[in-house]
Amino acid sequence: MSKVSVTGSKGVMPTVIETIHELNLVHLSDYDGSWEGFDNGNPIEGADDASEKLVTVRALESTLGLSEAEASGQGTLAENWEQRLEEVRTRINELDDQQTEVREELRQVDERIDRVAPFAELGIDLDLLSGYDTVDVLVGEGSEAEVQAALEAAEDIRAYETFTSGDVVAIVAAPTGEIDPVEDAGDADNVIDDALVGIEFTRYDVPDTEQSPSAYVSELEDRKYELESRIDEIDDELERIEREEGSFLLQLEAELTIEVQRAEAPLQFATSDRAFIAEGWVPSDELERLKTALRNAVGDSLEIEELERASYDRHGRTHTDGVHQGTQDAKEGDEPSADADEDDQQQQKAVTDGGSAVTMGDEPPTIQDNPSAAKPFEMLVQAVNRPKYNELDPTIFLFLTFPLFFGFMISDVGYGLLYVLIGFYMYKGFDSPGISSLGGVAIWAGAFTILFGILFGEFFGLHELGYMIFGEGGAPMGDKGLSPATADFVYAWLIVAVALGVMHLNIAWILDFIENIQHGHGLWGAITHSGSWLLMLNGIWIWVFTPQAAGVKPEFIFTAFDGQPFDFGFSGFDMMTVFTVPADIAYLGGFEATFPFLMVIAGIVLLAIGDPVELAEFAMPFAHVVSYARMTAVLLAKGGMAFVVNLLTFGAYETTDGSRPFAAPWNEIPEGSVEMFPGLFHMGDGAVAIAAFAFGVVVLILGHILVLLLGITSAGLQGIRLEYVEFFGKFYDGGGKNYEPFGDDRTRSED
């Protein structure tokens, strides 16, 4: 990436903006207003009008429900496009206003229907429920028993009557004492309300109509049908406008977006009364094309300078070089003319003061350039943060390790096939880059799940696949260790998980070692900061597998790969004694200083020299590796769940050697076996057997779907946690900016 400065008179600024926009190469830097005599530029004339029209177009698209996917391609707008836009806007707004009014009236009609429904349920004419002077009438919803009890206890009521239908209660009550219809009019009101205080009762207002409830509801239903029909007519009209004008609006949006981008570009420039300065990042191999295009567009009236060049060398190191290549007419090597604009000279002074060519001090943007297979994993990296330009992109390492961890934790051909199918559907079936990337990750995770499933010989928790592929000896990875006869396998998978953790953290600290060198810490700084952790990590775990202090170490670390369950001849590392401290010197007994022990001591000393504060985390190399044992836990948990589903469905029996095969229809149960559980497929006789079999099919399908989903959450979350916390935490910061060139073709950027 090269940092480029373009200086010229304000008269050529529109042409420069148009040229840069068409090239779609320059990631513009934002001027922060810090130079004396320069301010942020103002939008080009017409920007407000274009922005207003763009807002209008997008509002119309939202009303019509248009999306970019419906665009039919680029074309040329007719000269009368503004008149056409106004006609479309007027028609759509009229229809939208009408639709809003109709929907509001429809809402009110629905409310009135809901209010009159209780009265229709009572079957009493509405005119009989109001208009009385000497009695109080109330209709509502509540418990009739509680209502009657409250009315009986009310001292202000001498008589009452209730009419009930369901939970709807109509109450007529006469107050205590005589009421004169003229002098005491209204005194009867609210005596029921007063009596019902304290009980749960919802009051309904009597609709103001002389019609019967059923007739009133019928009239409202007719009006509701008319309103719904009118909404359908408006929707049809909007769909017609969408078909006829959709392409026009989408094309107009694209044109206006470009116009607004160009018009508002000066906001990122530094400008004075007579000149402007624009800076940005451009791929170094495209620099000459930029210069040529600007020279052809504006001739001799520009000063172009390459200020900085950031690149990767053959060792993967990022370096930034200051470059002084002032050019006139965009020709490399030419000297600036003697009559250069005063503001141009001021800019050149600002550039060179302090010995640095950088003016707008921003970092170069990042282009994540990974192989197509690893491309989906960039999304997982960006979920933490995009890598900085001068930072190693960990995507390729995530691609190499996350599917491996996931596949090991699930290790089942059946589930792996489903993960691949789900991932393929997500990858191909969605336009969203995020979902598509997740689909790609799922495909790779599923592929490794299939691979480990073959090595375990497992298909939806059944082990017949191993014998079908590998013959009588079964799968090469043996068993997951779910039965007493195969419990030793659990210890082997614990050791495998630890080995994967050591490998993973070695990669992390090696990457940190490289970054410490390329970020200016030098070789000694890398040794004290990263090398110390590498020494401690490998020293601790090599020592764990040596015979020293074997009495306090689990026996399986020496036997799991030396006969139980694998006979690979590995029973740990040799003592690797460097020297022995005699007993009379050590006081507490003789001590053998082994090579791994000295590695740990050397690591601690180097860490104390480099950063003593980090000594508080001296146990991290041990604790973080142990964290990888979670992979074995998920392996066993998922395998155990699949085992339970198959056990409930097929049943199982225990053989004389302690194994527990499933009583699947295709398995022959050997003599002398003991039935553990008959299974739903083999339970009962007659109708009971049929019902149990049908229920067994449901349990089999739903059970494995549950295991499939929990596999995603458990293996997926645990795997990504190991990447983000244990792995990324050693070397990765992130915080980079995406390369988004100024232009209308966004395919060059990653978004």
Short mmCIF file of C-alpha atoms in Angstrom, two decimals, residues 210-649:
data_model
loop_
_atom_site.label_atom_id
_atom_site.label_comp_id
_atom_site.label_asym_id
_atom_site.label_seq_id
_atom_site.Cartn_x
_atom_site.Cartn_y
_atom_site.Cartn_z
CA GLU A 210 -79.96 1.62 18.70
CA GLN A 211 -79.25 -1.57 16.74
CA SER A 212 -79.16 -5.02 18.21
CA PRO A 213 -75.66 -6.31 18.98
CA SER A 214 -75.79 -8.88 16.18
CA ALA A 215 -76.93 -6.28 13.63
CA TYR A 216 -74.28 -3.85 14.82
CA VAL A 217 -71.54 -6.50 14.52
CA SER A 218 -72.80 -7.47 11.06
CA GLU A 219 -72.60 -3.85 9.91
CA LEU A 220 -69.07 -3.53 11.29
CA GLU A 221 -68.00 -6.78 9.62
CA ASP A 222 -69.26 -5.45 6.26
CA ARG A 223 -67.25 -2.26 6.75
CA LYS A 224 -64.21 -4.30 7.72
CA TYR A 225 -64.49 -6.31 4.50
CA GLU A 226 -64.70 -3.08 2.46
CA LEU A 227 -61.59 -1.68 4.16
CA GLU A 228 -59.62 -4.90 3.67
CA SER A 229 -60.60 -4.92 -0.01
CA ARG A 230 -59.41 -1.32 -0.33
CA ILE A 231 -56.06 -2.26 1.25
CA ASP A 232 -55.72 -5.08 -1.26
CA GLU A 233 -56.42 -2.65 -4.11
CA ILE A 234 -53.74 -0.26 -2.81
CA ASP A 235 -51.26 -3.12 -2.46
CA ASP A 236 -51.98 -4.21 -6.04
CA GLU A 237 -51.42 -0.65 -7.26
CA LEU A 238 -48.13 -0.41 -5.35
CA GLU A 239 -47.01 -3.75 -6.83
CA ARG A 240 -47.81 -2.43 -10.32
CA ILE A 241 -45.71 0.67 -9.63
CA GLU A 242 -42.93 -1.56 -8.31
CA ARG A 243 -42.94 -3.59 -11.54
CA GLU A 244 -43.02 -0.51 -13.77
CA GLU A 245 -40.79 1.86 -11.83
CA GLY A 246 -38.62 -0.42 -9.66
CA SER A 247 -35.68 -0.59 -12.07
CA PHE A 248 -35.85 3.17 -12.60
CA LEU A 249 -35.69 3.85 -8.85
CA LEU A 250 -32.82 1.41 -8.27
CA GLN A 251 -30.85 2.85 -11.16
CA LEU A 252 -31.56 6.37 -9.97
CA GLU A 253 -30.40 5.46 -6.47
CA ALA A 254 -27.11 4.17 -7.89
CA GLU A 255 -26.59 7.36 -9.91
CA LEU A 256 -27.48 9.64 -7.02
CA THR A 257 -25.27 7.66 -4.63
CA ILE A 258 -22.32 8.25 -6.96
CA GLU A 259 -23.21 11.92 -7.30
CA VAL A 260 -23.46 12.37 -3.52
CA GLN A 261 -20.17 10.50 -2.98
CA ARG A 262 -18.43 12.81 -5.41
CA ALA A 263 -20.09 15.95 -4.11
CA GLU A 264 -19.24 15.19 -0.47
CA ALA A 265 -15.63 14.05 -1.10
CA PRO A 266 -14.19 17.52 -0.25
CA LEU A 267 -15.31 16.96 3.34
CA GLN A 268 -12.30 14.60 3.60
CA PHE A 269 -9.90 17.07 1.96
CA ALA A 270 -7.78 19.87 3.42
CA THR A 271 -8.67 23.10 1.58
CA SER A 272 -7.67 26.76 1.61
CA ASP A 273 -9.05 29.66 -0.41
CA ARG A 274 -7.17 28.57 -3.51
CA ALA A 275 -5.93 24.98 -3.13
CA PHE A 276 -6.83 21.54 -1.85
CA ILE A 277 -4.86 18.57 -0.53
CA ALA A 278 -6.26 15.03 -0.76
CA GLU A 279 -4.55 11.99 0.68
CA GLY A 280 -5.30 8.32 0.50
CA TRP A 281 -3.99 4.79 0.27
CA VAL A 282 -3.64 2.98 -3.03
CA PRO A 283 -2.17 -0.46 -3.86
CA SER A 284 1.46 0.22 -4.78
CA ASP A 285 1.22 -1.65 -8.09
CA GLU A 286 -1.66 0.64 -9.12
CA LEU A 287 0.16 3.89 -8.33
CA GLU A 288 1.34 4.56 -11.89
CA ARG A 289 -2.17 4.03 -13.24
CA LEU A 290 -3.46 6.64 -10.80
CA LYS A 291 -0.77 9.12 -11.84
CA THR A 292 -1.41 8.57 -15.54
CA ALA A 293 -5.16 9.00 -15.17
CA LEU A 294 -4.79 12.25 -13.22
CA ARG A 295 -2.22 13.59 -15.69
CA ASN A 296 -4.55 12.85 -18.59
CA ALA A 297 -7.47 14.49 -16.77
CA VAL A 298 -5.96 17.78 -15.57
CA GLY A 299 -2.57 18.12 -17.25
CA ASP A 300 0.10 20.13 -15.43
CA SER A 301 -1.96 21.57 -12.61
CA LEU A 302 -1.42 18.87 -9.98
CA GLU A 303 1.34 18.00 -7.53
CA ILE A 304 1.38 14.27 -6.69
CA GLU A 305 3.62 12.79 -4.02
CA GLU A 306 4.03 9.28 -2.71
CA LEU A 307 4.38 9.91 1.01
CA GLU A 308 4.71 6.44 2.46
CA ARG A 309 4.91 2.84 1.32
CA ALA A 310 3.83 -0.06 3.54
CA SER A 311 4.52 -3.55 2.30
CA TYR A 312 5.42 -7.09 3.28
CA ASP A 313 8.88 -8.43 2.63
CA ARG A 314 9.68 -12.02 1.73
CA HIS A 315 9.90 -12.98 5.42
CA GLY A 316 6.33 -11.83 6.07
CA ARG A 317 7.49 -8.71 7.91
CA THR A 318 5.62 -5.44 7.43
CA HIS A 319 7.67 -2.29 7.00
CA THR A 320 6.78 1.32 6.28
CA ASP A 321 9.08 3.55 4.28
CA GLY A 322 8.91 7.32 3.96
CA VAL A 323 9.07 8.24 0.25
CA HIS A 324 9.87 11.67 -1.15
CA GLN A 325 8.77 11.68 -4.76
CA GLY A 326 7.32 15.09 -5.44
CA THR A 327 5.94 15.08 -9.01
CA GLN A 328 4.58 17.72 -11.30
CA ASP A 329 2.16 16.69 -14.01
CA ALA A 330 2.04 13.36 -12.19
CA LYS A 331 5.41 12.46 -13.71
CA GLU A 332 7.76 10.67 -11.35
CA GLY A 333 11.10 12.44 -10.88
CA ASP A 334 10.09 15.90 -12.15
CA GLU A 335 10.85 18.90 -9.93
CA PRO A 336 7.97 21.17 -8.80
CA SER A 337 7.67 24.29 -10.96
CA ALA A 338 9.07 27.58 -9.63
CA ASP A 339 5.70 29.29 -9.84
CA ALA A 340 3.85 26.69 -7.79
CA ASP A 341 0.89 27.98 -5.86
CA GLU A 342 1.74 29.44 -2.44
CA ASP A 343 -0.65 27.01 -0.80
CA ASP A 344 1.09 24.10 -2.51
CA GLN A 345 4.39 25.28 -1.03
CA GLN A 346 2.76 25.54 2.39
CA GLN A 347 1.60 21.95 2.04
CA GLN A 348 5.06 20.77 1.04
CA LYS A 349 6.47 22.51 4.11
CA ALA A 350 3.92 20.80 6.33
CA VAL A 351 4.82 17.48 4.77
CA THR A 352 8.56 17.70 5.26
CA ASP A 353 8.67 19.39 8.68
CA GLY A 354 9.92 16.99 11.30
CA GLY A 355 11.46 14.65 8.73
CA SER A 356 8.22 12.74 8.08
CA ALA A 357 6.26 12.62 4.86
CA VAL A 358 3.05 11.57 6.59
CA THR A 359 0.45 14.31 6.84
CA MET A 360 -2.89 12.73 7.71
CA GLY A 361 -1.57 10.20 10.18
CA ASP A 362 -3.84 7.23 9.51
CA GLU A 363 -2.95 3.55 9.31
CA PRO A 364 -3.02 1.81 5.92
CA PRO A 365 -6.26 -0.11 5.32
CA THR A 366 -6.30 -3.89 5.30
CA ILE A 367 -7.09 -6.25 2.45
CA GLN A 368 -7.45 -9.80 3.75
CA ASP A 369 -6.08 -11.83 0.88
CA ASN A 370 -6.52 -15.50 1.75
CA PRO A 371 -7.00 -18.62 -0.39
CA SER A 372 -10.61 -19.14 -1.46
CA ALA A 373 -10.94 -22.18 0.81
CA ALA A 374 -10.01 -20.09 3.86
CA LYS A 375 -12.06 -17.04 2.83
CA PRO A 376 -15.16 -17.93 4.94
CA PHE A 377 -13.02 -17.93 8.09
CA GLU A 378 -12.25 -14.23 7.65
CA MET A 379 -15.70 -13.59 9.10
CA LEU A 380 -14.70 -15.36 12.33
CA VAL A 381 -11.57 -13.22 12.54
CA GLN A 382 -13.54 -10.03 11.92
CA ALA A 383 -15.94 -11.01 14.72
CA VAL A 384 -13.02 -10.22 17.04
CA ASN A 385 -11.57 -7.40 14.94
CA ARG A 386 -10.09 -6.91 11.50
CA PRO A 387 -6.29 -7.32 11.48
CA LYS A 388 -4.18 -4.20 11.18
CA TYR A 389 -2.16 -3.75 8.02
CA ASN A 390 1.09 -4.45 9.88
CA GLU A 391 -0.34 -7.47 11.70
CA LEU A 392 -0.31 -11.12 10.71
CA ASP A 393 -3.73 -12.23 9.49
CA PRO A 394 -4.66 -15.32 11.58
CA THR A 395 -7.36 -16.49 9.13
CA ILE A 396 -5.24 -19.27 7.63
CA PHE A 397 -4.43 -20.66 11.10
CA LEU A 398 -8.10 -20.54 12.06
CA PHE A 399 -8.88 -22.41 8.84
CA LEU A 400 -6.32 -25.09 9.69
CA THR A 401 -7.28 -25.63 13.34
CA PHE A 402 -10.94 -24.83 14.00
CA PRO A 403 -12.39 -27.55 11.68
CA LEU A 404 -9.83 -29.97 13.14
CA PHE A 405 -11.00 -29.26 16.70
CA PHE A 406 -14.68 -29.36 15.73
CA GLY A 407 -14.32 -32.59 13.77
CA PHE A 408 -12.49 -34.28 16.65
CA MET A 409 -15.17 -33.27 19.16
CA ILE A 410 -18.10 -34.61 17.04
CA SER A 411 -16.35 -37.34 15.01
CA ASP A 412 -19.41 -38.94 13.42
CA VAL A 413 -19.99 -39.51 9.70
CA GLY A 414 -23.77 -39.07 9.95
CA TYR A 415 -23.63 -35.75 11.75
CA GLY A 416 -20.77 -34.62 9.51
CA LEU A 417 -22.83 -35.23 6.37
CA LEU A 418 -25.68 -33.17 7.81
CA TYR A 419 -23.30 -30.34 8.75
CA VAL A 420 -21.93 -30.31 5.19
CA LEU A 421 -25.45 -30.22 3.70
CA ILE A 422 -26.58 -27.45 6.06
CA GLY A 423 -23.39 -25.50 5.34
CA PHE A 424 -23.82 -25.90 1.57
CA TYR A 425 -27.39 -24.62 1.79
CA MET A 426 -26.25 -21.59 3.81
CA TYR A 427 -23.31 -20.97 1.45
CA LYS A 428 -25.38 -21.09 -1.74
CA GLY A 429 -28.86 -20.13 -0.58
CA PHE A 430 -28.29 -16.75 1.08
CA ASP A 431 -27.12 -13.40 -0.29
CA SER A 432 -25.89 -12.28 3.13
CA PRO A 433 -22.06 -12.47 3.24
CA GLY A 434 -22.21 -13.35 6.94
CA ILE A 435 -24.54 -16.33 6.51
CA SER A 436 -22.67 -17.45 3.39
CA SER A 437 -19.38 -17.37 5.31
CA LEU A 438 -20.90 -19.36 8.18
CA GLY A 439 -22.01 -21.90 5.57
CA GLY A 440 -18.44 -22.22 4.31
CA VAL A 441 -17.18 -22.74 7.87
CA ALA A 442 -19.88 -25.39 8.43
CA ILE A 443 -18.81 -27.25 5.26
CA TRP A 444 -15.21 -27.50 6.45
CA ALA A 445 -16.23 -28.40 10.00
CA GLY A 446 -18.54 -31.08 8.61
CA ALA A 447 -15.79 -32.46 6.36
CA PHE A 448 -13.45 -32.93 9.32
CA THR A 449 -16.33 -34.44 11.32
CA ILE A 450 -16.73 -37.01 8.54
CA LEU A 451 -12.97 -37.69 8.53
CA PHE A 452 -12.83 -38.33 12.27
CA GLY A 453 -16.12 -40.23 12.05
CA ILE A 454 -14.48 -42.63 9.59
CA LEU A 455 -11.45 -43.01 11.85
CA PHE A 456 -13.79 -43.78 14.77
CA GLY A 457 -16.04 -45.89 12.55
CA GLU A 458 -19.13 -44.09 13.84
CA PHE A 459 -22.39 -43.27 12.05
CA PHE A 460 -25.06 -41.59 14.21
CA GLY A 461 -23.51 -43.25 17.26
CA LEU A 462 -23.40 -46.74 15.69
CA HIS A 463 -20.02 -48.43 15.20
CA GLU A 464 -20.78 -50.86 12.35
CA LEU A 465 -19.22 -48.43 9.88
CA GLY A 466 -15.74 -49.18 11.26
CA TYR A 467 -16.12 -52.90 10.60
CA MET A 468 -17.60 -52.25 7.14
CA ILE A 469 -14.63 -50.08 6.09
CA PHE A 470 -11.69 -51.55 8.02
CA GLY A 471 -12.78 -55.17 8.47
CA GLU A 472 -12.68 -57.29 11.60
CA GLY A 473 -10.26 -55.08 13.48
CA GLY A 474 -12.66 -52.16 13.40
CA ALA A 475 -11.86 -48.45 13.20
CA PRO A 476 -8.21 -47.37 13.62
CA MET A 477 -9.05 -44.91 16.43
CA GLY A 478 -10.82 -47.64 18.37
CA ASP A 479 -13.53 -46.34 20.66
CA LYS A 480 -14.51 -43.14 22.45
CA GLY A 481 -14.44 -44.89 25.81
CA LEU A 482 -18.11 -44.89 26.78
CA SER A 483 -18.21 -48.44 28.14
CA PRO A 484 -16.24 -49.98 31.03
CA ALA A 485 -14.38 -52.26 28.60
CA THR A 486 -13.10 -49.28 26.61
CA ALA A 487 -12.55 -46.74 29.42
CA ASP A 488 -8.82 -46.57 28.71
CA PHE A 489 -9.56 -44.74 25.46
CA VAL A 490 -10.69 -41.72 27.47
CA TYR A 491 -7.14 -41.28 28.78
CA ALA A 492 -5.75 -41.46 25.26
CA TRP A 493 -8.11 -38.72 24.04
CA LEU A 494 -7.14 -36.55 27.02
CA ILE A 495 -3.51 -36.82 25.96
CA VAL A 496 -4.45 -36.08 22.34
CA ALA A 497 -6.33 -32.95 23.45
CA VAL A 498 -3.33 -31.81 25.49
CA ALA A 499 -1.02 -32.43 22.52
CA LEU A 500 -3.29 -30.35 20.28
CA GLY A 501 -3.22 -27.60 22.91
CA VAL A 502 0.59 -27.60 23.06
CA MET A 503 0.75 -27.46 19.26
CA HIS A 504 -1.80 -24.65 19.09
CA LEU A 505 -0.10 -22.48 21.70
CA ASN A 506 3.31 -23.07 20.14
CA ILE A 507 1.95 -21.63 16.89
CA ALA A 508 0.46 -18.67 18.80
CA TRP A 509 3.68 -17.73 20.59
CA ILE A 510 5.78 -18.28 17.45
CA LEU A 511 3.51 -15.79 15.65
CA ASP A 512 3.91 -13.44 18.62
CA PHE A 513 7.70 -13.91 18.34
CA ILE A 514 7.58 -12.86 14.67
CA GLU A 515 5.36 -9.86 15.40
CA ASN A 516 7.62 -8.70 18.23
CA ILE A 517 10.52 -8.62 15.77
CA GLN A 518 8.64 -6.82 12.99
CA HIS A 519 7.15 -4.25 15.37
CA GLY A 520 10.55 -2.98 16.42
CA HIS A 521 11.26 -4.98 19.59
CA GLY A 522 14.21 -6.69 17.94
CA LEU A 523 15.42 -10.24 18.41
CA TRP A 524 16.21 -9.81 22.11
CA GLY A 525 12.80 -8.27 22.78
CA ALA A 526 11.13 -11.18 20.98
CA ILE A 527 13.17 -13.67 23.03
CA THR A 528 12.29 -12.07 26.37
CA HIS A 529 8.61 -11.51 25.52
CA SER A 530 7.65 -14.53 23.41
CA GLY A 531 10.61 -16.87 23.66
CA SER A 532 10.21 -17.02 27.43
CA TRP A 533 6.66 -18.35 27.09
CA LEU A 534 7.74 -20.86 24.45
CA LEU A 535 10.44 -22.18 26.76
CA MET A 536 8.03 -22.50 29.69
CA LEU A 537 5.27 -24.06 27.59
CA ASN A 538 7.43 -26.78 26.09
CA GLY A 539 9.54 -27.27 29.23
CA ILE A 540 6.47 -27.84 31.45
CA TRP A 541 4.78 -30.31 29.12
CA ILE A 542 7.90 -32.25 28.20
CA TRP A 543 8.58 -32.56 31.95
CA VAL A 544 5.02 -33.81 32.56
CA PHE A 545 5.78 -36.79 30.33
CA THR A 546 9.16 -37.63 31.93
CA PRO A 547 9.59 -40.20 34.74
CA GLN A 548 10.68 -37.51 37.20
CA ALA A 549 8.18 -37.38 40.10
CA ALA A 550 6.23 -40.18 38.42
CA GLY A 551 4.57 -41.02 41.72
CA VAL A 552 2.51 -37.85 41.67
CA LYS A 553 1.59 -38.08 37.97
CA PRO A 554 -1.37 -40.06 36.56
CA GLU A 555 -0.24 -43.49 35.41
CA PHE A 556 -2.16 -43.26 32.12
CA ILE A 557 0.23 -40.65 30.68
CA PHE A 558 2.84 -43.44 30.51
CA THR A 559 0.53 -46.31 29.48
CA ALA A 560 -2.12 -44.86 27.13
CA PHE A 561 0.18 -45.19 24.11
CA ASP A 562 2.23 -48.09 25.41
CA GLY A 563 -0.31 -50.89 25.41
CA GLN A 564 -3.48 -49.50 27.00
CA PRO A 565 -5.29 -48.82 24.70
CA PHE A 566 -2.71 -48.11 21.94
CA ASP A 567 0.54 -50.01 21.61
CA PHE A 568 2.72 -47.35 19.96
CA GLY A 569 5.67 -47.90 22.29
CA PHE A 570 5.51 -44.41 23.82
CA SER A 571 5.83 -44.45 27.60
CA GLY A 572 6.98 -40.88 28.06
CA PHE A 573 10.22 -38.99 27.44
CA ASP A 574 13.57 -39.91 28.95
CA MET A 575 14.71 -38.10 32.06
CA MET A 576 17.09 -35.89 30.02
CA THR A 577 19.19 -35.20 33.13
CA VAL A 578 21.66 -32.34 32.64
CA PHE A 579 23.29 -32.47 36.08
CA THR A 580 22.52 -33.83 39.55
CA VAL A 581 22.59 -31.84 42.77
CA PRO A 582 24.06 -34.09 45.53
CA ALA A 583 22.00 -34.77 48.64
CA ASP A 584 24.48 -33.10 50.98
CA ILE A 585 24.12 -29.86 49.00
CA ALA A 586 20.38 -30.01 48.41
CA TYR A 587 19.72 -30.79 52.13
CA LEU A 588 16.28 -32.13 51.27
CA GLY A 589 17.74 -34.89 49.14
CA GLY A 590 19.40 -35.24 45.76
CA PHE A 591 17.86 -33.45 42.81
CA GLU A 592 18.22 -34.18 39.09
CA ALA A 593 18.17 -30.99 36.98
CA THR A 594 16.51 -32.16 33.76
CA PHE A 595 16.56 -30.38 30.44
CA PRO A 596 12.81 -29.47 30.52
CA PHE A 597 13.18 -28.19 34.10
CA LEU A 598 16.00 -25.90 32.98
CA MET A 599 13.86 -24.74 30.04
CA VAL A 600 11.19 -23.59 32.49
CA ILE A 601 13.74 -21.82 34.69
CA ALA A 602 15.27 -20.10 31.66
CA GLY A 603 11.81 -19.02 30.53
CA ILE A 604 11.01 -17.51 33.92
CA VAL A 605 14.34 -15.63 34.00
CA LEU A 606 13.83 -14.22 30.48
CA LEU A 607 10.28 -13.20 31.36
CA ALA A 608 11.51 -11.40 34.46
CA ILE A 609 14.03 -9.52 32.34
CA GLY A 610 11.49 -8.62 29.65
CA ASP A 611 8.42 -7.79 31.73
CA PRO A 612 8.43 -8.72 35.43
CA VAL A 613 4.71 -7.90 35.73
CA GLU A 614 3.89 -10.91 33.54
CA LEU A 615 5.46 -13.24 36.11
CA ALA A 616 2.07 -13.18 37.83
CA GLU A 617 0.83 -15.34 34.93
CA PHE A 618 3.67 -17.88 35.07
CA ALA A 619 1.15 -20.76 35.30
CA MET A 620 -0.53 -19.79 32.00
CA PRO A 621 1.36 -22.32 29.81
CA PHE A 622 0.07 -25.14 32.01
CA ALA A 623 -3.45 -23.85 32.66
CA HIS A 624 -4.22 -22.89 29.07
CA VAL A 625 -3.14 -26.28 27.73
CA VAL A 626 -5.32 -28.04 30.30
CA SER A 627 -8.19 -25.94 28.93
CA TYR A 628 -7.98 -27.97 25.72
CA ALA A 629 -9.19 -31.01 27.67
CA ARG A 630 -12.66 -29.58 27.07
CA MET A 631 -12.43 -31.13 23.59
CA THR A 632 -12.34 -34.61 25.15
CA ALA A 633 -15.26 -33.68 27.39
CA VAL A 634 -17.36 -32.65 24.39
CA LEU A 635 -16.27 -35.80 22.52
CA LEU A 636 -17.55 -37.98 25.36
CA ALA A 637 -20.70 -35.92 25.98
CA LYS A 638 -21.77 -36.00 22.35
CA GLY A 639 -20.93 -39.68 22.02
CA GLY A 640 -22.83 -40.41 25.24
CA MET A 641 -25.93 -38.58 24.04
CA ALA A 642 -25.92 -40.46 20.72
CA PHE A 643 -25.45 -43.70 22.70
CA VAL A 644 -28.51 -42.93 24.85
CA VAL A 645 -30.69 -42.20 21.81
CA ASN A 646 -29.69 -45.49 20.18
CA LEU A 647 -30.05 -47.38 23.49
CA LEU A 648 -33.62 -46.15 23.95
CA THR A 649 -34.47 -47.05 20.36
#
